[in-house]
N, CA, C and O atoms as a MOPAC input file, in Angstrom:
PM7 MOZYME 1SCF
protein

 N      2.19700 1    14.19300 1   -19.77400 1
 C      1.39100 1    13.22900 1   -19.02800 1
 C      0.69000 1    13.96100 1   -17.88200 1
 O      1.27000 1    14.84500 1   -17.25100 1
 N     -0.54400 1    13.58800 1   -17.62700 1
 C     -1.31000 1    14.22700 1   -16.57600 1
 C     -0.67500 1    13.97500 1   -15.21100 1
 O     -0.09300 1    12.91700 1   -14.97100 1
 N     -0.79400 1    14.96500 1   -14.31800 1
 C     -0.21200 1    14.85000 1   -12.98300 1
 C     -0.79600 1    13.66300 1   -12.21600 1
 O     -0.07000 1    12.97300 1   -11.50000 1
 N     -2.10400 1    13.42100 1   -12.36200 1
 C     -2.73300 1    12.28300 1   -11.68800 1
 C     -2.14300 1    10.96000 1   -12.13100 1
 O     -1.96000 1    10.05400 1   -11.31800 1
 N     -1.84300 1    10.84400 1   -13.41800 1
 C     -1.25400 1     9.61400 1   -13.95400 1
 C      0.16000 1     9.43800 1   -13.40700 1
 O      0.54800 1     8.33000 1   -13.03700 1
 N      0.92200 1    10.51500 1   -13.35400 1
 C      2.27800 1    10.43700 1   -12.80300 1
 C      2.24700 1     9.98500 1   -11.34900 1
 O      3.05900 1     9.15500 1   -10.94000 1
 N      1.31200 1    10.52500 1   -10.56500 1
 C      1.19800 1    10.12900 1    -9.16000 1
 C      0.85700 1     8.65300 1    -9.02800 1
 O      1.43000 1     7.95700 1    -8.19000 1
 N     -0.06800 1     8.17100 1    -9.84400 1
 C     -0.44300 1     6.75500 1    -9.80100 1
 C      0.74100 1     5.86800 1   -10.18100 1
 O      0.93600 1     4.81100 1    -9.58100 1
 N      1.52900 1     6.28400 1   -11.16600 1
 C      2.70700 1     5.51000 1   -11.56100 1
 C      3.73000 1     5.43800 1   -10.43200 1
 O      4.32700 1     4.38700 1   -10.20100 1
 N      3.93400 1     6.54800 1    -9.73100 1
 C      4.87500 1     6.55900 1    -8.61500 1
 C      4.41500 1     5.64400 1    -7.48800 1
 O      5.22700 1     4.94200 1    -6.88500 1
 N      3.11100 1     5.64900 1    -7.20000 1
 C      2.57300 1     4.75600 1    -6.17700 1
 C      2.76700 1     3.31000 1    -6.60500 1
 O      3.17900 1     2.47000 1    -5.80500 1
 N      2.47200 1     3.02200 1    -7.85900 1
 C      2.62600 1     1.66900 1    -8.39300 1
 C      4.07400 1     1.19700 1    -8.28300 1
 O      4.32600 1     0.05000 1    -7.91400 1
 N      5.00300 1     2.05500 1    -8.59400 1
 C      6.41900 1     1.70700 1    -8.48200 1
 C      6.78200 1     1.36900 1    -7.04100 1
 O      7.49100 1     0.39300 1    -6.79600 1
 N      6.30900 1     2.16000 1    -6.09300 1
 C      6.58000 1     1.88400 1    -4.68100 1
 C      6.01400 1     0.54400 1    -4.23300 1
 O      6.65800 1    -0.18800 1    -3.48100 1
 N      4.81700 1     0.22800 1    -4.69300 1
 C      4.20400 1    -1.05300 1    -4.33800 1
 C      5.00500 1    -2.20800 1    -4.93300 1
 O      5.24200 1    -3.21100 1    -4.26000 1
 N      5.41800 1    -2.07300 1    -6.18000 1
 C      6.21400 1    -3.12200 1    -6.82700 1
 C      7.51600 1    -3.35300 1    -6.06400 1
 O      7.90500 1    -4.49800 1    -5.83100 1
 N      8.18200 1    -2.28200 1    -5.67900 1
 C      9.42900 1    -2.42200 1    -4.92900 1
 C      9.19400 1    -3.10400 1    -3.59000 1
 O     10.01100 1    -3.91200 1    -3.15000 1
 N      8.08200 1    -2.78300 1    -2.94300 1
 C      7.74300 1    -3.43400 1    -1.67800 1
 C      7.50100 1    -4.92100 1    -1.85100 1
 O      7.94900 1    -5.72400 1    -1.03200 1
 N      6.79600 1    -5.29600 1    -2.91000 1
 C      6.53900 1    -6.71300 1    -3.18800 1
 C      7.85700 1    -7.44700 1    -3.40200 1
 O      8.06300 1    -8.53000 1    -2.85500 1
 N      8.73100 1    -6.87100 1    -4.18100 1
 C     10.02000 1    -7.51000 1    -4.44800 1
 C     10.81100 1    -7.70400 1    -3.15600 1
 O     11.40800 1    -8.75900 1    -2.94500 1
 N     10.81700 1    -6.70100 1    -2.30400 1
 C     11.56000 1    -6.77100 1    -1.04500 1
 C     11.04900 1    -7.90900 1    -0.16800 1
 O     11.83200 1    -8.72000 1     0.32700 1
 N      9.72800 1    -7.96500 1     0.02200 1
 C      9.18400 1    -8.98400 1     0.90500 1
 C      9.23700 1   -10.38300 1     0.29800 1
 O      9.38500 1   -11.35800 1     1.03500 1
 N      9.12400 1   -10.50500 1    -1.00400 1
 C      9.25300 1   -11.82200 1    -1.62800 1
 C     10.66900 1   -12.35800 1    -1.46800 1
 O     10.86200 1   -13.56100 1    -1.29000 1
 N     11.65200 1   -11.47800 1    -1.52900 1
 C     13.03700 1   -11.90400 1    -1.32500 1
 C     13.24500 1   -12.37700 1     0.10900 1
 O     14.01100 1   -13.31000 1     0.35000 1
 N     12.56400 1   -11.73400 1     1.06600 1
 C     12.75000 1   -12.10100 1     2.47200 1
 C     12.13900 1   -13.45300 1     2.79400 1
 O     12.83400 1   -14.35400 1     3.26600 1
 N     10.82100 1   -13.60600 1     2.53900 1
 C     10.20900 1   -14.86500 1     2.95900 1
 C      8.92000 1   -15.24600 1     2.23600 1
 O      8.36100 1   -16.30500 1     2.52000 1
 N      8.44200 1   -14.44100 1     1.33200 1
 C      7.19800 1   -14.77100 1     0.64200 1
 C      6.01700 1   -14.89300 1     1.58600 1
 O      5.13000 1   -15.71900 1     1.37100 1
 N      5.99800 1   -14.08500 1     2.62100 1
 C      5.00000 1   -14.17400 1     3.67900 1
 C      3.65000 1   -13.58100 1     3.29000 1
 O      3.43200 1   -13.18000 1     2.14700 1
 N      2.75900 1   -13.53800 1     4.26200 1
 C      1.44800 1   -12.92700 1     4.08200 1
 C      1.59300 1   -11.46600 1     3.68100 1
 O      0.77400 1   -10.95100 1     2.92000 1
 N      2.62200 1   -10.79300 1     4.18100 1
 C      2.84500 1    -9.39100 1     3.82000 1
 C      3.04600 1    -9.26500 1     2.31400 1
 O      2.55300 1    -8.31700 1     1.70200 1
 N      3.76200 1   -10.20600 1     1.71400 1
 C      3.96100 1   -10.17600 1     0.26100 1
 C      2.63600 1   -10.35600 1    -0.46300 1
 O      2.40000 1    -9.72600 1    -1.49400 1
 N      1.77500 1   -11.20500 1     0.06600 1
 C      0.46100 1   -11.39100 1    -0.53800 1
 C     -0.36200 1   -10.10700 1    -0.45200 1
 O     -1.05200 1    -9.74900 1    -1.40600 1
 N     -0.29300 1    -9.41700 1     0.67800 1
 C     -1.02400 1    -8.15800 1     0.84800 1
 C     -0.51100 1    -7.10600 1    -0.12900 1
 O     -1.29600 1    -6.37300 1    -0.72900 1
 N      0.79800 1    -7.03600 1    -0.28400 1
 C      1.37400 1    -6.07700 1    -1.21600 1
 C      1.01700 1    -6.43300 1    -2.65700 1
 O      0.82000 1    -5.54100 1    -3.48100 1
 N      0.93500 1    -7.71100 1    -2.96400 1
 C      0.52000 1    -8.12100 1    -4.30400 1
 C     -0.90700 1    -7.67900 1    -4.59200 1
 O     -1.21500 1    -7.24100 1    -5.70000 1
 N     -1.77100 1    -7.79200 1    -3.60200 1
 C     -3.15200 1    -7.31900 1    -3.75200 1
 C     -3.18000 1    -5.81400 1    -3.96300 1
 O     -3.95400 1    -5.31100 1    -4.77800 1
 N     -2.33500 1    -5.09300 1    -3.23000 1
 C     -2.25400 1    -3.64300 1    -3.39700 1
 C     -1.77200 1    -3.29600 1    -4.80100 1
 O     -2.23900 1    -2.32600 1    -5.39800 1
 N     -0.84400 1    -4.07900 1    -5.32600 1
 C     -0.34300 1    -3.87300 1    -6.68000 1
 C     -1.46800 1    -4.03100 1    -7.69500 1
 O     -1.60500 1    -3.22100 1    -8.61200 1
 N     -2.26100 1    -5.06400 1    -7.53000 1
 C     -3.38100 1    -5.30600 1    -8.42300 1
 C     -4.38000 1    -4.14700 1    -8.36300 1
 O     -4.83100 1    -3.66500 1    -9.40100 1
 N     -4.72400 1    -3.70100 1    -7.16000 1
 C     -5.65200 1    -2.57800 1    -6.99700 1
 C     -5.10600 1    -1.30800 1    -7.63600 1
 O     -5.83800 1    -0.57100 1    -8.29600 1
 N     -3.82200 1    -1.06000 1    -7.43700 1
 C     -3.21400 1     0.15000 1    -7.99000 1
 C     -3.19700 1     0.10700 1    -9.51200 1
 O     -3.37700 1     1.13200 1   -10.17000 1
 N     -2.98200 1    -1.06800 1   -10.06100 1
 C     -3.01800 1    -1.21500 1   -11.51000 1
 C     -4.36600 1    -0.76600 1   -12.05900 1
 O     -4.42100 1    -0.03600 1   -13.04800 1
 N     -5.46300 1    -1.20200 1   -11.41900 1
 C     -6.79100 1    -0.84300 1   -11.90800 1
 C     -7.06300 1     0.64700 1   -11.73600 1
 O     -7.73700 1     1.25200 1   -12.56900 1
 N     -6.54300 1     1.24300 1   -10.66200 1
 C     -6.68800 1     2.69600 1   -10.50500 1
 C     -5.98600 1     3.42700 1   -11.64600 1
 O     -6.52400 1     4.37300 1   -12.22000 1
 N     -4.78200 1     2.97200 1   -11.96100 1
 C     -4.02500 1     3.58700 1   -13.04900 1
 C     -4.75400 1     3.41000 1   -14.37200 1
 O     -4.86500 1     4.35600 1   -15.15300 1
 N     -5.24300 1     2.22400 1   -14.62400 1
 C     -5.97300 1     1.95200 1   -15.85200 1
 C     -7.18500 1     2.87100 1   -15.97600 1
 O     -7.42400 1     3.44500 1   -17.03900 1
 N     -7.94100 1     3.01200 1   -14.90500 1
 C     -9.11000 1     3.89200 1   -14.91600 1
 C     -8.71000 1     5.34100 1   -15.17400 1
 O     -9.37800 1     6.04800 1   -15.92900 1
 N     -7.62000 1     5.78300 1   -14.54700 1
 C     -7.14100 1     7.16000 1   -14.72900 1
 C     -6.75000 1     7.40800 1   -16.18400 1
 O     -7.06200 1     8.45700 1   -16.74700 1
 N     -6.07200 1     6.44500 1   -16.78400 1
 C     -5.65400 1     6.59000 1   -18.17600 1
 C     -6.84800 1     6.59700 1   -19.12300 1
 O     -6.86400 1     7.33700 1   -20.10700 1
 N     -7.84500 1     5.77100 1   -18.82400 1
 C     -9.01300 1     5.68800 1   -19.69600 1
 C     -9.86000 1     6.95200 1   -19.66300 1
 O    -10.43400 1     7.33500 1   -20.68200 1
 N     -9.94800 1     7.60200 1   -18.51400 1
 C    -10.78600 1     8.79900 1   -18.44100 1
 C    -10.04200 1    10.06400 1   -18.85600 1
 O    -10.66800 1    11.09200 1   -19.11400 1
 N     -8.71500 1    10.00200 1   -18.92300 1
 C     -7.92500 1    11.16000 1   -19.33000 1
 C     -7.84500 1    11.28000 1   -20.83900 1
 O     -8.03900 1    10.31000 1   -21.57200 1
 N     -7.55900 1    12.48000 1   -21.27900 1
 C     -7.39800 1    12.69700 1   -22.71900 1
 C     -5.91800 1    12.67300 1   -23.06700 1
 O     -5.09300 1    13.10300 1   -22.26000 1
 N     -5.56400 1    12.18400 1   -24.24200 1
 C     -4.15000 1    12.16900 1   -24.64500 1
 C     -3.61200 1    13.58500 1   -24.78800 1
 O     -4.29300 1    14.47700 1   -25.29400 1
 N     -2.38200 1    13.77100 1   -24.33500 1
 C     -1.76200 1    15.10300 1   -24.41700 1
 C     -0.54300 1    15.06200 1   -25.29300 1
 O      0.11500 1    16.08500 1   -25.48300 1

């Protein structure tokens, strides 16, 4: 797997864990912000995978 894809996956995992943490606490605006970050990171990962070649 390309190094860029691995980095994007690690970032995505961190964002997901953050969303879970804040949703458990109170479902606040912070959770909404992290959810938006999750969505953005997903599209970055998708773009990275689409432009990369299979290895």
